CSV table of C-alpha atoms in Angstrom, one decimal:
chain,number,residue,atom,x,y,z
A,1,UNK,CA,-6.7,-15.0,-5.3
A,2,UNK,CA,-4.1,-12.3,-4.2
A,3,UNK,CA,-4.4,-9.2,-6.5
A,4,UNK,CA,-1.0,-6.6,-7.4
A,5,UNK,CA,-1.7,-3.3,-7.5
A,6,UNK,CA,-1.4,-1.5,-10.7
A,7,UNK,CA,1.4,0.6,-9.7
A,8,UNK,CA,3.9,-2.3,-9.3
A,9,UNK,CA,2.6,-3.9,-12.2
A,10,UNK,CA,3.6,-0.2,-14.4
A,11,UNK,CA,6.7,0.6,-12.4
A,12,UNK,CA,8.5,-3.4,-11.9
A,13,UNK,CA,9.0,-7.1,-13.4
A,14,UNK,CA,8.6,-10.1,-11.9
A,15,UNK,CA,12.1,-11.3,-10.5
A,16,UNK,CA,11.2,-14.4,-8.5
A,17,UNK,CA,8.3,-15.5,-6.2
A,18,UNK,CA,9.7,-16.6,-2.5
A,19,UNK,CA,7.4,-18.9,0.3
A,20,UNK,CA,5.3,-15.4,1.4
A,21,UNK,CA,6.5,-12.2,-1.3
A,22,UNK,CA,6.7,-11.6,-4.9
A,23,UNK,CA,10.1,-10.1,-5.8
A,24,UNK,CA,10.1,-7.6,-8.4
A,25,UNK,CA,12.7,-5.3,-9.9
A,26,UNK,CA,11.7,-1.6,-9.7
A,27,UNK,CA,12.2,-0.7,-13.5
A,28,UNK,CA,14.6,2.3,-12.8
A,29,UNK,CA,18.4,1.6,-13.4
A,30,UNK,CA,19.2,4.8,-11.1
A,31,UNK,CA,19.5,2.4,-8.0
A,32,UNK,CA,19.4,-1.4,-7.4
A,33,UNK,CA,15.7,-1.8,-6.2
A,34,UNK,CA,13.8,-4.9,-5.3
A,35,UNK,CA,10.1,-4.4,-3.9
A,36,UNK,CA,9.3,-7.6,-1.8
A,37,UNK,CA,5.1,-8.0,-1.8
A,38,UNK,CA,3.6,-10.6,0.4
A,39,UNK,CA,0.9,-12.2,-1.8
A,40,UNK,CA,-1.6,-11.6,1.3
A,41,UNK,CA,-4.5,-9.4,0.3
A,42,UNK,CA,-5.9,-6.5,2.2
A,43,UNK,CA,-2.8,-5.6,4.6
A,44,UNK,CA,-1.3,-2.1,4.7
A,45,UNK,CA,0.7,-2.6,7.8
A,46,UNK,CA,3.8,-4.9,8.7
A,47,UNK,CA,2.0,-5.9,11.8
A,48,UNK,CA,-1.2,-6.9,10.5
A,49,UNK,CA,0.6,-9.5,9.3
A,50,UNK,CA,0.3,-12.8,11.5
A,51,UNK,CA,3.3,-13.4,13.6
A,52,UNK,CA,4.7,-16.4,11.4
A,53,UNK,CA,3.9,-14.0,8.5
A,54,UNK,CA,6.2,-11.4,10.1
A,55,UNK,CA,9.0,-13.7,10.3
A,56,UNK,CA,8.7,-15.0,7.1
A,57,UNK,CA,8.8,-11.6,5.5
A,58,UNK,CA,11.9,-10.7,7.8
A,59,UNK,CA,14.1,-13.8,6.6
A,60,UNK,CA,13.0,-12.7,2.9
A,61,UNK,CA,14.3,-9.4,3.2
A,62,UNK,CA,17.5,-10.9,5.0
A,63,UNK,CA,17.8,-13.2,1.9
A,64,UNK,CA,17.3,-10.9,-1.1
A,65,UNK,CA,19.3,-7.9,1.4
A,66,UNK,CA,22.3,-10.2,1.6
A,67,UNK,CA,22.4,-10.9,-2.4
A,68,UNK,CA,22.0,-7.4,-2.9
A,69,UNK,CA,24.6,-6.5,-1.2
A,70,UNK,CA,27.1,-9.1,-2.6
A,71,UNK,CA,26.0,-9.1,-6.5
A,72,UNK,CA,26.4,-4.9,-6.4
A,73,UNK,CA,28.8,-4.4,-3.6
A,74,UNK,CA,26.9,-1.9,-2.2
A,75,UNK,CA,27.5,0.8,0.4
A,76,UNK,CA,24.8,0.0,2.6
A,77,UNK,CA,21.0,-1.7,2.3
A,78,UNK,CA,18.2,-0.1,2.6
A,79,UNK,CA,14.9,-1.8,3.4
A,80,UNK,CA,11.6,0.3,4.4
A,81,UNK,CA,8.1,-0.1,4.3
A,82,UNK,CA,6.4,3.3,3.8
A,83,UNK,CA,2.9,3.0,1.8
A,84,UNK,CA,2.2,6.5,1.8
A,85,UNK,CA,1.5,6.1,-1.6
A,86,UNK,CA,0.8,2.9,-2.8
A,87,UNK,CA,-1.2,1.1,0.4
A,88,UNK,CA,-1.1,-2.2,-0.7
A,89,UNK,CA,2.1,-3.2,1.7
A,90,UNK,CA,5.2,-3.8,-0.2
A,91,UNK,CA,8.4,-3.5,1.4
A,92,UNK,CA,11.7,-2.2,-0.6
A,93,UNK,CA,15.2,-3.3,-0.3
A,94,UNK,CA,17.7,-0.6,-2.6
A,95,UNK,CA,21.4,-1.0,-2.8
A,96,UNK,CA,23.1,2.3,-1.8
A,97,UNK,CA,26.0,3.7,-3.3
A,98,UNK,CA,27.8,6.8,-2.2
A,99,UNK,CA,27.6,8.1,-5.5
A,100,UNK,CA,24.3,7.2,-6.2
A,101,UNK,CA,21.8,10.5,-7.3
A,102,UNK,CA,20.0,10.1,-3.8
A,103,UNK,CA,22.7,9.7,-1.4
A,104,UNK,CA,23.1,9.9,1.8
A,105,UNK,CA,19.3,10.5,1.6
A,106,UNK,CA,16.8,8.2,1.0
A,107,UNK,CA,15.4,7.4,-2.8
A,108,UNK,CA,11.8,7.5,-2.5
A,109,UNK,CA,10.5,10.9,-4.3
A,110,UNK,CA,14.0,11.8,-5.7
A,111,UNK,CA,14.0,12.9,-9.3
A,112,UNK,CA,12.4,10.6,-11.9
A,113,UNK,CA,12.9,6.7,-12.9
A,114,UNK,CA,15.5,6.4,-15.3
A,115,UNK,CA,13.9,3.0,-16.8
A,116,UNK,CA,16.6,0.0,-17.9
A,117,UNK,CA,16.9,-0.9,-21.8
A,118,UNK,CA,15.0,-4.4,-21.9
A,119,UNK,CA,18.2,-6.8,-22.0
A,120,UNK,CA,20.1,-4.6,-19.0
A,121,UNK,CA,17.3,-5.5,-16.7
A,122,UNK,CA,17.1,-9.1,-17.9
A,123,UNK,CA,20.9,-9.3,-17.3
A,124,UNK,CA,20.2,-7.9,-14.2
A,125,UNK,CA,17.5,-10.0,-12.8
A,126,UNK,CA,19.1,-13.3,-14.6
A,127,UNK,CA,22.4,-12.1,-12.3
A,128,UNK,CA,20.2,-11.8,-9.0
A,129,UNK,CA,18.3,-15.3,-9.7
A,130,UNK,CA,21.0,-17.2,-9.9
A,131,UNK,CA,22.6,-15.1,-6.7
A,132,UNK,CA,19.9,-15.8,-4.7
A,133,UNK,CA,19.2,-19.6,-5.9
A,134,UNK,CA,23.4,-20.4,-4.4
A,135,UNK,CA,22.4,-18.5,-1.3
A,136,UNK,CA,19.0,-20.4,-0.4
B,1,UNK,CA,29.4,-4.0,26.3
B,2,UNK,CA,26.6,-2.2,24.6
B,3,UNK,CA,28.0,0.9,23.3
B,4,UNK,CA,25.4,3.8,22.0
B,5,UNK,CA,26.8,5.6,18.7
B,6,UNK,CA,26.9,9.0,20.1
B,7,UNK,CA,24.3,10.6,17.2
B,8,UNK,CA,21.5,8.7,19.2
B,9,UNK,CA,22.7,10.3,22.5
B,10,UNK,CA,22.5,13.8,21.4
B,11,UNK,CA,19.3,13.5,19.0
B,12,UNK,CA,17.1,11.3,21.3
B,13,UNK,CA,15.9,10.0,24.6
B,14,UNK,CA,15.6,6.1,26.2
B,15,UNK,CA,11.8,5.1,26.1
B,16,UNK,CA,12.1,1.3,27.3
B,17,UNK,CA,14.2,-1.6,26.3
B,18,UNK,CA,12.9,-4.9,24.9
B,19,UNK,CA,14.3,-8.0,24.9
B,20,UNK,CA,16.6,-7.2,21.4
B,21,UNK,CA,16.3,-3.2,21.3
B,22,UNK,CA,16.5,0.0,22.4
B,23,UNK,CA,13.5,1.8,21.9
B,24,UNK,CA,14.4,5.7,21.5
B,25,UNK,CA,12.2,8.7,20.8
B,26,UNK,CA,13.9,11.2,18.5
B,27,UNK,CA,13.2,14.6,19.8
B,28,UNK,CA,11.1,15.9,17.4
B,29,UNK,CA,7.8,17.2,18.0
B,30,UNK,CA,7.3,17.0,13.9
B,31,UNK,CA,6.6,13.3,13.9
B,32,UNK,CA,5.5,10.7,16.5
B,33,UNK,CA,9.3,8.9,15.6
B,34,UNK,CA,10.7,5.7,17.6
B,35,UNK,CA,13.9,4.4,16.4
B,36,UNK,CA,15.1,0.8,18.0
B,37,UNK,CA,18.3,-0.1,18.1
B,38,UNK,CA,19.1,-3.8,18.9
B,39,UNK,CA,22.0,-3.9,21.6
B,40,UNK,CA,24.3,-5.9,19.2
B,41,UNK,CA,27.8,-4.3,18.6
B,42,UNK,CA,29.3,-3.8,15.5
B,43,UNK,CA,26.6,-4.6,13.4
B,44,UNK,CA,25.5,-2.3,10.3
B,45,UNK,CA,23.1,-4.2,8.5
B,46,UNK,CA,19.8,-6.6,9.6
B,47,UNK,CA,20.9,-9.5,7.4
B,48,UNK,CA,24.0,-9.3,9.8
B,49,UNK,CA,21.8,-10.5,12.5
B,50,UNK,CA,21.1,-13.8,13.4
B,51,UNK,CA,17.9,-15.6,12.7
B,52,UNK,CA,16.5,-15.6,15.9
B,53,UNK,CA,17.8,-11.7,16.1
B,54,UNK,CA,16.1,-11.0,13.1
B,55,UNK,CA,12.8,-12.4,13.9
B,56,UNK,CA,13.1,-10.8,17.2
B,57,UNK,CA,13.6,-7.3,16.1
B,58,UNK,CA,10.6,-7.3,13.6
B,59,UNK,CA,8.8,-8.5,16.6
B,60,UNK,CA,9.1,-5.6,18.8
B,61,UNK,CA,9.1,-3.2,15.4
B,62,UNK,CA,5.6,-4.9,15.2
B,63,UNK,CA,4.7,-4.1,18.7
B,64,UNK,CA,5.9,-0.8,18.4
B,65,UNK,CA,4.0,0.4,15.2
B,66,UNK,CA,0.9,-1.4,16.3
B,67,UNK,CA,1.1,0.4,19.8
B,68,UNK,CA,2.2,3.7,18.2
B,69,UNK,CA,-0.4,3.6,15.7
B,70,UNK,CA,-3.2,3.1,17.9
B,71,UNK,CA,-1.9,5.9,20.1
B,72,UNK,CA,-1.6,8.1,17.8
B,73,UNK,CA,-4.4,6.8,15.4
B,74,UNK,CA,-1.8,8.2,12.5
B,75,UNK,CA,-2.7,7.1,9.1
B,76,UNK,CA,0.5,4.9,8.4
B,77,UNK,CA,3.0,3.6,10.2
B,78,UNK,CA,6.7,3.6,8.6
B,79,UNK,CA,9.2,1.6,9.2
B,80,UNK,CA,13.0,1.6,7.7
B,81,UNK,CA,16.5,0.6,8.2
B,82,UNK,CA,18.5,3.1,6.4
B,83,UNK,CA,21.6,3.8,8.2
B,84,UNK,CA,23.7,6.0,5.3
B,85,UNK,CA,24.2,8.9,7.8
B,86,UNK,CA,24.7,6.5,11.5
B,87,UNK,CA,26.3,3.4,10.7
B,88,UNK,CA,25.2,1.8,14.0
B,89,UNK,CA,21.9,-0.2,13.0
B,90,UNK,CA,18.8,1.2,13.9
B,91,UNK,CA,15.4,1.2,13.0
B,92,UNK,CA,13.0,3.6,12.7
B,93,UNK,CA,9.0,3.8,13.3
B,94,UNK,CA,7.6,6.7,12.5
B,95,UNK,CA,3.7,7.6,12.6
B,96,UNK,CA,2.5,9.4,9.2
B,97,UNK,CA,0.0,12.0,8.9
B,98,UNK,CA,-1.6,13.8,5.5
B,99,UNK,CA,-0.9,16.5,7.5
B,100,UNK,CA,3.0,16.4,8.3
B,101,UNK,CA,5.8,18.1,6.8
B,102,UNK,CA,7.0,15.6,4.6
B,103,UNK,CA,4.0,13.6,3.3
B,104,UNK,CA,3.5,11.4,1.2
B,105,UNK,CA,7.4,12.0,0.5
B,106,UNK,CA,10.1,9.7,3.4
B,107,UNK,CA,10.6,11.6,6.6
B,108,UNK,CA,15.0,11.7,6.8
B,109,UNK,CA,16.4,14.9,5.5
B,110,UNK,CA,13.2,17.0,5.3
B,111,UNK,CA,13.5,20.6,7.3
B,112,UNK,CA,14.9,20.5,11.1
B,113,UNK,CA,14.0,19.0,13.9
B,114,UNK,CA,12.6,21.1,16.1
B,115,UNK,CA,12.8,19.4,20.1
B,116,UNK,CA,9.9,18.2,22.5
B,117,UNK,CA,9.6,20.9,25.2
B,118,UNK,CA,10.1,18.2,28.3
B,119,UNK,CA,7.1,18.2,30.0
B,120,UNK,CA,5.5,17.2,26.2
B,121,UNK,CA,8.6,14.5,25.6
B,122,UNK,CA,7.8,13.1,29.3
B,123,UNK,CA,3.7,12.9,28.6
B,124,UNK,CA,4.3,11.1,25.3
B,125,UNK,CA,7.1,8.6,26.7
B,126,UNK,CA,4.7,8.3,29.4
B,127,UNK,CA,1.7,7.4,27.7
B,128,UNK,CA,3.5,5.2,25.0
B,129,UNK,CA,4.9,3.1,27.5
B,130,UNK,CA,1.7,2.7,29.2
B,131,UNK,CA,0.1,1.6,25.9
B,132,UNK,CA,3.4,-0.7,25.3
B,133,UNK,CA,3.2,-2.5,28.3
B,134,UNK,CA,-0.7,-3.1,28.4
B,135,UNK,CA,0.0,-4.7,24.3
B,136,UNK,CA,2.2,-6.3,25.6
């Protein structure tokens, strides 16, 4: 039975669960931020994924990178698997604005999570459901 | 005709090039840093890619971490599209030490580069390649 670690389980909500990820909204209303988690235990690295795993993970991203971008109108996407932190391998996709509190810089480590008010973020993740439902 | 946003020319050197990308060390000795950029003009973001081009580039991204890891033996490999500073798309694969500059924090924006003297550029290109073509 695949296991989330606790950090995504404090810091984001279930959004939506795809063929290989979990999508889950990162609870912090300072940038548009999906965390995509393969529900594959024990794997740290991208490439210790199998092959067909890999490709699966790379059309998810596409998908939920594509409604990102049209739902928020974005700047630019950025997707990234670091880890440094949390090992369990998770792979972010964040809508970038060129106002946004990070920018041009990346997010990760920048000042602290400015959590939504509850129906914000259910707004939100009704919004990007029925986004990414029209564009499957 | 490919052209090479000129950023990439001044900050880093031709390793090899796969079937989809570029593969590019950036000159600096800080971090063990590949960047692959898929010979595709005019394109900013993955899900711009086709299918096949997507599944392609996180194929050699996956052969790249997984060679650069094991050459390096680094404690995590990180990979990211960010592209808020180049537009070109590119993608980076970095090797991540406890020990570098910027961990557990993102690499981009941290302190300045500071350049391979060539005969060390030439021994690592040398030695990666090796290792690339013997995974591969």
């Amino acid at each position: 039975m695949f296991e989330l670690a606790p950090e995504f389980i404090r810091d984001s909500v279930l959004v939506t669960k795809l063929k290989l990820c979990q999508v889950r909204l990162q609870n912090d209303q300072r940038f548009p931020w999906l965390v995509l988690i393969p529900e594959v235990n024990e794997v740290t690295e991208v490439h210790q994924l199998s092959q067909q795993q890999q490709n699966q993970l790379i059309q998810e991203s596409c998908l939920v990178s594509s409604t990102l971008k049209a739902l928020t109108q974005s700047t630019k996407i950025n997707v990234a698997n670091l880890g440094n932190v949390v090992a369990q391998l998770h792979w972010h996709v964040v809508a970038r604005f060129e106002d946004d509190e990070a920018w041009p810089g990346p997010i990760w480590g920048v000042g602290s999570a400015v959590p939504y008010p509850d129906q914000k973020r259910a707004e939100f993740i009704d919004s990007f459901v029925k986004a990414l439902n029209s564009a499957q």
